mmCIF file of C-alpha atoms and ligand atoms in Angstrom:
data_model
loop_
_atom_site.group_PDB
_atom_site.id
_atom_site.type_symbol
_atom_site.label_atom_id
_atom_site.label_comp_id
_atom_site.label_asym_id
_atom_site.label_seq_id
_atom_site.Cartn_x
_atom_site.Cartn_y
_atom_site.Cartn_z
ATOM 1 C CA UNK K 8 56.597 -39.570 -25.156
ATOM 2 C CA UNK K 9 56.299 -39.882 -29.740
ATOM 3 C CA UNK K 10 55.613 -36.193 -29.117
ATOM 4 C CA UNK K 11 58.981 -34.997 -27.071
ATOM 5 C CA UNK K 12 60.933 -37.827 -28.882
ATOM 6 C CA UNK K 13 60.074 -35.177 -32.552
ATOM 7 C CA UNK K 14 60.734 -32.247 -30.370
ATOM 8 C CA UNK K 15 63.885 -33.373 -29.429
ATOM 9 C CA UNK K 16 65.021 -34.217 -33.400
ATOM 10 C CA UNK K 17 63.207 -31.573 -34.720
ATOM 11 C CA UNK K 18 63.205 -28.166 -32.479
ATOM 12 C CA UNK K 19 62.041 -25.458 -34.718
ATOM 13 C CA UNK K 20 59.173 -27.360 -36.536
ATOM 14 C CA UNK K 21 57.377 -29.246 -33.797
ATOM 15 C CA UNK K 22 57.401 -26.600 -31.522
ATOM 16 C CA UNK K 23 56.520 -27.421 -28.309
ATOM 17 C CA UNK K 24 56.973 -30.744 -25.791
ATOM 18 C CA UNK K 25 53.571 -32.050 -26.292
ATOM 19 C CA UNK K 26 50.864 -32.214 -27.657
ATOM 20 C CA UNK K 27 47.605 -29.860 -27.462
ATOM 21 C CA UNK K 28 45.407 -29.856 -24.157
ATOM 22 C CA UNK K 29 40.836 -30.589 -24.723
ATOM 23 C CA UNK K 30 40.302 -27.127 -23.374
ATOM 24 C CA UNK K 31 42.176 -25.676 -26.483
ATOM 25 C CA UNK K 32 41.490 -28.271 -28.894
ATOM 26 C CA UNK K 33 38.099 -27.839 -28.480
ATOM 27 C CA UNK K 34 38.437 -23.762 -28.137
ATOM 28 C CA UNK K 35 40.180 -24.310 -31.006
ATOM 29 C CA UNK K 36 36.994 -24.960 -32.782
ATOM 30 C CA UNK K 37 34.356 -22.848 -31.676
ATOM 31 C CA UNK K 38 34.798 -20.062 -35.142
ATOM 32 C CA UNK K 39 33.361 -22.700 -36.689
ATOM 33 C CA UNK K 40 29.772 -23.389 -38.348
ATOM 34 C CA UNK K 41 30.024 -27.331 -38.923
ATOM 35 C CA UNK K 42 26.527 -27.154 -40.344
ATOM 36 C CA UNK K 43 27.680 -24.965 -43.559
ATOM 37 C CA UNK K 44 31.899 -26.018 -43.850
ATOM 38 C CA UNK K 45 32.690 -27.728 -46.806
ATOM 39 C CA UNK K 46 36.023 -28.147 -46.290
ATOM 40 C CA UNK K 47 38.142 -27.962 -43.792
ATOM 41 C CA UNK K 48 42.157 -27.643 -43.405
ATOM 42 C CA UNK K 49 44.646 -28.453 -40.848
ATOM 43 C CA UNK K 50 47.973 -28.227 -40.777
ATOM 44 C CA UNK K 51 50.364 -29.891 -39.083
ATOM 45 C CA UNK K 52 47.725 -31.465 -36.581
ATOM 46 C CA UNK K 53 50.683 -33.261 -35.878
ATOM 47 C CA UNK K 54 49.418 -36.935 -32.702
ATOM 48 C CA UNK K 55 45.955 -35.687 -34.132
ATOM 49 C CA UNK K 56 44.716 -33.298 -30.884
ATOM 50 C CA UNK K 57 42.348 -30.613 -32.616
ATOM 51 C CA UNK K 58 41.639 -34.033 -35.568
ATOM 52 C CA UNK K 59 39.719 -35.619 -33.325
ATOM 53 C CA UNK K 60 37.729 -32.894 -32.251
ATOM 54 C CA UNK K 61 37.929 -32.389 -36.038
ATOM 55 C CA UNK K 62 36.637 -35.562 -36.745
ATOM 56 C CA UNK K 63 33.620 -35.586 -34.183
ATOM 57 C CA UNK K 64 32.153 -32.499 -35.406
ATOM 58 C CA UNK K 65 32.099 -31.880 -38.442
ATOM 59 C CA UNK K 66 29.302 -33.534 -41.194
ATOM 60 C CA UNK K 67 29.896 -36.875 -42.787
ATOM 61 C CA UNK K 68 30.466 -34.750 -45.769
ATOM 62 C CA UNK K 69 32.719 -32.251 -44.977
ATOM 63 C CA UNK K 70 36.496 -32.874 -46.435
ATOM 64 C CA UNK K 71 39.076 -32.286 -43.991
ATOM 65 C CA UNK K 72 42.850 -32.602 -45.294
ATOM 66 C CA UNK K 73 45.388 -33.310 -42.815
ATOM 67 C CA UNK K 74 48.799 -31.031 -44.068
ATOM 68 C CA UNK K 75 52.406 -32.819 -42.028
ATOM 69 C CA UNK K 76 55.250 -32.506 -42.669
ATOM 70 C CA UNK K 77 56.731 -34.749 -40.109
ATOM 71 C CA UNK K 78 56.985 -39.214 -41.544
ATOM 72 C CA UNK K 79 56.265 -39.945 -38.033
ATOM 73 C CA UNK K 80 52.997 -37.970 -37.503
ATOM 74 C CA UNK K 81 52.017 -39.403 -40.604
ATOM 75 C CA UNK K 82 52.244 -42.530 -39.442
ATOM 76 C CA UNK K 83 50.612 -42.094 -36.503
ATOM 77 C CA UNK K 84 47.624 -40.144 -37.828
ATOM 78 C CA UNK K 85 47.368 -43.006 -40.903
ATOM 79 C CA UNK K 86 46.635 -44.943 -38.207
ATOM 80 C CA UNK K 87 44.103 -43.440 -35.588
ATOM 81 C CA UNK K 88 41.484 -42.669 -38.674
ATOM 82 C CA UNK K 89 42.307 -44.480 -40.852
ATOM 83 C CA UNK K 90 39.192 -45.821 -42.484
ATOM 84 C CA UNK K 91 37.556 -41.804 -42.125
ATOM 85 C CA UNK K 92 35.805 -41.132 -45.713
ATOM 86 C CA UNK K 93 36.037 -37.508 -46.862
ATOM 87 C CA UNK K 94 39.943 -37.250 -45.456
ATOM 88 C CA UNK K 95 42.755 -37.191 -46.974
ATOM 89 C CA UNK K 96 46.768 -36.796 -45.061
ATOM 90 C CA UNK K 97 49.291 -35.518 -46.912
ATOM 91 C CA UNK K 98 52.751 -36.161 -46.250
ATOM 92 C CA UNK K 99 53.447 -32.675 -46.885
ATOM 93 C CA UNK K 100 53.889 -29.239 -46.518
ATOM 94 C CA UNK K 101 51.775 -26.304 -45.814
ATOM 95 C CA UNK K 102 52.892 -23.994 -48.367
ATOM 96 C CA UNK K 103 51.497 -26.146 -50.790
ATOM 97 C CA UNK K 104 48.055 -26.157 -49.491
ATOM 98 C CA UNK K 105 46.327 -24.059 -52.294
ATOM 99 C CA UNK K 106 48.385 -26.676 -54.742
ATOM 100 C CA UNK K 107 47.003 -29.707 -52.142
ATOM 101 C CA UNK K 108 43.020 -28.631 -52.554
ATOM 102 C CA UNK K 109 43.505 -28.399 -56.686
ATOM 103 C CA UNK K 110 44.806 -31.697 -57.381
ATOM 104 C CA UNK K 111 41.361 -32.645 -55.520
ATOM 105 C CA UNK K 112 38.943 -30.367 -57.051
ATOM 106 C CA UNK K 113 38.873 -27.492 -54.983
ATOM 107 C CA UNK K 114 39.686 -23.912 -55.500
ATOM 108 C CA UNK K 115 39.461 -22.860 -51.244
ATOM 109 C CA UNK K 116 38.869 -24.026 -48.002
ATOM 110 C CA UNK K 117 36.072 -22.757 -45.484
ATOM 111 C CA UNK K 118 38.516 -23.164 -41.909
ATOM 112 C CA UNK K 119 41.953 -23.498 -42.243
ATOM 113 C CA UNK K 120 42.730 -24.822 -38.055
ATOM 114 C CA UNK K 121 46.521 -24.024 -37.888
ATOM 115 C CA UNK K 122 48.547 -25.975 -34.858
ATOM 116 C CA UNK K 123 52.436 -24.328 -36.720
ATOM 117 C CA UNK K 124 54.551 -23.556 -33.613
ATOM 118 C CA UNK K 125 55.152 -19.651 -36.310
ATOM 119 C CA UNK K 126 57.206 -18.401 -33.804
ATOM 120 C CA UNK K 127 59.853 -20.629 -34.255
ATOM 121 C CA UNK K 128 59.301 -21.534 -37.958
ATOM 122 C CA UNK K 129 62.552 -19.717 -40.186
ATOM 123 C CA UNK K 130 60.515 -15.909 -40.945
ATOM 124 C CA UNK K 131 60.931 -16.833 -44.690
ATOM 125 C CA UNK K 132 58.421 -20.071 -44.151
ATOM 126 C CA UNK K 133 56.341 -18.245 -42.059
ATOM 127 C CA UNK K 134 55.871 -15.837 -44.942
ATOM 128 C CA UNK K 135 54.797 -18.626 -47.803
ATOM 129 C CA UNK K 136 52.644 -20.355 -45.485
ATOM 130 C CA UNK K 137 50.769 -17.280 -45.201
ATOM 131 C CA UNK K 138 50.520 -16.249 -48.511
ATOM 132 C CA UNK K 139 49.880 -19.325 -49.626
ATOM 133 C CA UNK K 140 46.914 -19.520 -47.078
ATOM 134 C CA UNK K 141 45.171 -16.061 -47.966
ATOM 135 C CA UNK K 142 44.896 -17.349 -51.421
ATOM 136 C CA UNK K 143 43.600 -20.744 -49.959
ATOM 137 C CA UNK K 144 40.625 -18.664 -47.795
ATOM 138 C CA UNK K 145 39.259 -17.140 -50.646
ATOM 139 C CA UNK K 146 37.021 -14.345 -50.165
ATOM 140 C CA UNK K 147 35.338 -16.354 -47.354
ATOM 141 C CA UNK K 148 37.288 -18.447 -45.400
ATOM 142 C CA UNK K 149 39.250 -18.748 -42.690
ATOM 143 C CA UNK K 150 42.329 -19.068 -40.314
ATOM 144 C CA UNK K 151 42.458 -19.984 -37.068
ATOM 145 C CA UNK K 152 45.311 -20.299 -35.071
ATOM 146 C CA UNK K 153 46.538 -20.591 -31.907
ATOM 147 C CA UNK K 154 50.277 -18.875 -30.126
ATOM 148 C CA UNK K 155 51.481 -19.831 -26.554
ATOM 149 C CA UNK K 156 52.357 -15.220 -26.186
ATOM 150 C CA UNK K 157 50.827 -12.531 -28.552
ATOM 151 C CA UNK K 158 54.158 -11.513 -30.052
ATOM 152 C CA UNK K 159 53.078 -12.840 -33.593
ATOM 153 C CA UNK K 160 49.925 -10.532 -33.598
ATOM 154 C CA UNK K 161 52.019 -7.914 -35.742
ATOM 155 C CA UNK K 162 52.968 -11.152 -37.985
ATOM 156 C CA UNK K 163 49.739 -11.562 -39.018
ATOM 157 C CA UNK K 164 47.765 -8.587 -39.736
ATOM 158 C CA UNK K 165 50.383 -8.107 -42.415
ATOM 159 C CA UNK K 166 48.817 -11.094 -43.993
ATOM 160 C CA UNK K 167 45.238 -11.463 -42.607
ATOM 161 C CA UNK K 168 42.297 -9.228 -40.535
ATOM 162 C CA UNK K 169 42.312 -10.685 -36.751
ATOM 163 C CA UNK K 170 38.598 -10.658 -36.585
ATOM 164 C CA UNK K 171 38.647 -12.756 -32.295
ATOM 165 C CA UNK K 172 41.358 -14.001 -30.730
ATOM 166 C CA UNK K 173 40.527 -16.032 -27.558
ATOM 167 C CA UNK K 174 42.349 -17.302 -24.230
ATOM 168 C CA UNK K 175 42.884 -20.927 -22.991
ATOM 169 C CA UNK K 176 43.659 -20.127 -19.904
ATOM 170 C CA UNK K 177 43.270 -24.291 -18.864
ATOM 171 C CA UNK K 178 45.921 -25.282 -21.660
ATOM 172 C CA UNK K 179 49.530 -25.071 -20.844
ATOM 173 C CA UNK K 180 50.934 -23.020 -21.432
ATOM 174 C CA UNK K 181 47.976 -20.592 -21.610
ATOM 175 C CA UNK K 182 47.315 -19.293 -24.774
ATOM 176 C CA UNK K 183 45.363 -17.240 -27.612
ATOM 177 C CA UNK K 184 43.367 -18.795 -30.155
ATOM 178 C CA UNK K 185 43.221 -15.908 -33.379
ATOM 179 C CA UNK K 186 40.771 -16.069 -35.428
ATOM 180 C CA UNK K 187 41.541 -14.715 -39.149
ATOM 181 C CA UNK K 188 39.983 -13.735 -42.712
ATOM 182 C CA UNK K 189 41.065 -11.593 -45.523
ATOM 183 C CA UNK K 190 40.734 -8.162 -45.336
ATOM 184 C CA UNK K 191 38.037 -7.122 -48.150
ATOM 185 C CA UNK K 192 39.028 -4.984 -50.539
ATOM 186 C CA UNK K 193 37.230 -1.355 -50.421
ATOM 187 C CA UNK K 194 35.575 -0.345 -53.955
HETATM 188 C C1 SAM E 6 52.912 -27.570 -31.780
HETATM 189 S S1 SAM E 6 52.504 -29.291 -33.369
HETATM 190 C C2 SAM E 6 51.068 -28.833 -32.385
HETATM 191 C C3 SAM E 6 50.764 -30.609 -33.042
HETATM 192 C C4 SAM E 6 48.839 -30.700 -32.481
HETATM 193 N N1 SAM E 6 48.171 -30.309 -33.798
HETATM 194 C C5 SAM E 6 48.592 -29.848 -31.424
HETATM 195 O O1 SAM E 6 48.680 -28.726 -31.297
HETATM 196 O O2 SAM E 6 49.072 -31.178 -30.207
HETATM 197 C C6 SAM E 6 53.327 -28.998 -35.190
HETATM 198 C C7 SAM E 6 53.396 -30.064 -35.639
HETATM 199 O O3 SAM E 6 53.644 -28.673 -36.986
HETATM 200 C C8 SAM E 6 54.433 -29.202 -38.064
HETATM 201 N N2 SAM E 6 54.485 -28.958 -38.584
HETATM 202 C C9 SAM E 6 56.037 -28.593 -38.745
HETATM 203 N N3 SAM E 6 56.287 -27.042 -40.076
HETATM 204 C C10 SAM E 6 54.876 -27.642 -40.929
HETATM 205 C C11 SAM E 6 54.872 -27.642 -41.938
HETATM 206 N N4 SAM E 6 55.360 -26.400 -43.131
HETATM 207 N N5 SAM E 6 53.519 -28.474 -42.842
HETATM 208 C C12 SAM E 6 53.675 -29.295 -42.247
HETATM 209 N N6 SAM E 6 53.129 -29.243 -40.714
HETATM 210 C C13 SAM E 6 54.127 -28.470 -40.360
HETATM 211 C C14 SAM E 6 54.819 -30.348 -37.214
HETATM 212 O O4 SAM E 6 55.572 -31.528 -37.386
HETATM 213 C C15 SAM E 6 54.327 -30.517 -35.468
HETATM 214 O O5 SAM E 6 53.317 -32.392 -35.921
#
C-alpha cells in the first residue's frame, strides 16, 4: 500500500503503482557475475524487490550501494536491511552516483542495476543520470535496467551500447531488461 500511496504523491518519480515481482527481479540478476562483482549500485530500490535478490546472491564482501530519492522508501529499506554489512543506503539522487562512489573510496561500479522510471522522468533528469552512469561504469561496468516497452531504446543508445535485451513475460506488465556497457573506442 505504501508504494501506491507514494505513487499518488510523486507519480513521475515513482513511475509504477506496484513493486516489481519476483520473476522480473530474478531476470534483472541474470547478467551479473556475482563471483567477480566487487561493487554493485542499485538506483531507485523502492521497497527492495531487486535489493532482496542482490543481498541473497552477492558475496559478503561485495559492496552494495542503494541510491533512493524517496524518504519513505529509505526508511523502509533501512529497517528491512538493518545490520547488513557492506551496504550503503543513500537518500539521494542517481545523478550523483560518481560523487557517492568517490565518498566511499571507489571510482567505478561493476554493475549498476536500475529501477528508475525513465519513461516518466523528465528528459533533462534522465540525461544527467545517463551521463553520470557512463562515468560510474568505467571501461567494464554494466548497466542493467528494465522498461515496459522499447520506446527508450534509442535514448539509451545515445549514451551506451545495448549488448543484450532479455524479456520477462511473467511480470505484470511484461518487461524488457536492457544490458548496456560503454562503447569501446576504436584506436
Ligand atoms: C518504478 S519504482 C521501482 C522500485 C523498485 N526498484 C521495483 O522495481 O519495485 C522507481 C523508484 O525510483 C526512485 N527514483 C526516482 N527517481 C530517482 C532518482 N533520480 N534517484 C534515485 N531514485 C529515484 C523512486 O523513488 C522509486 O523508488
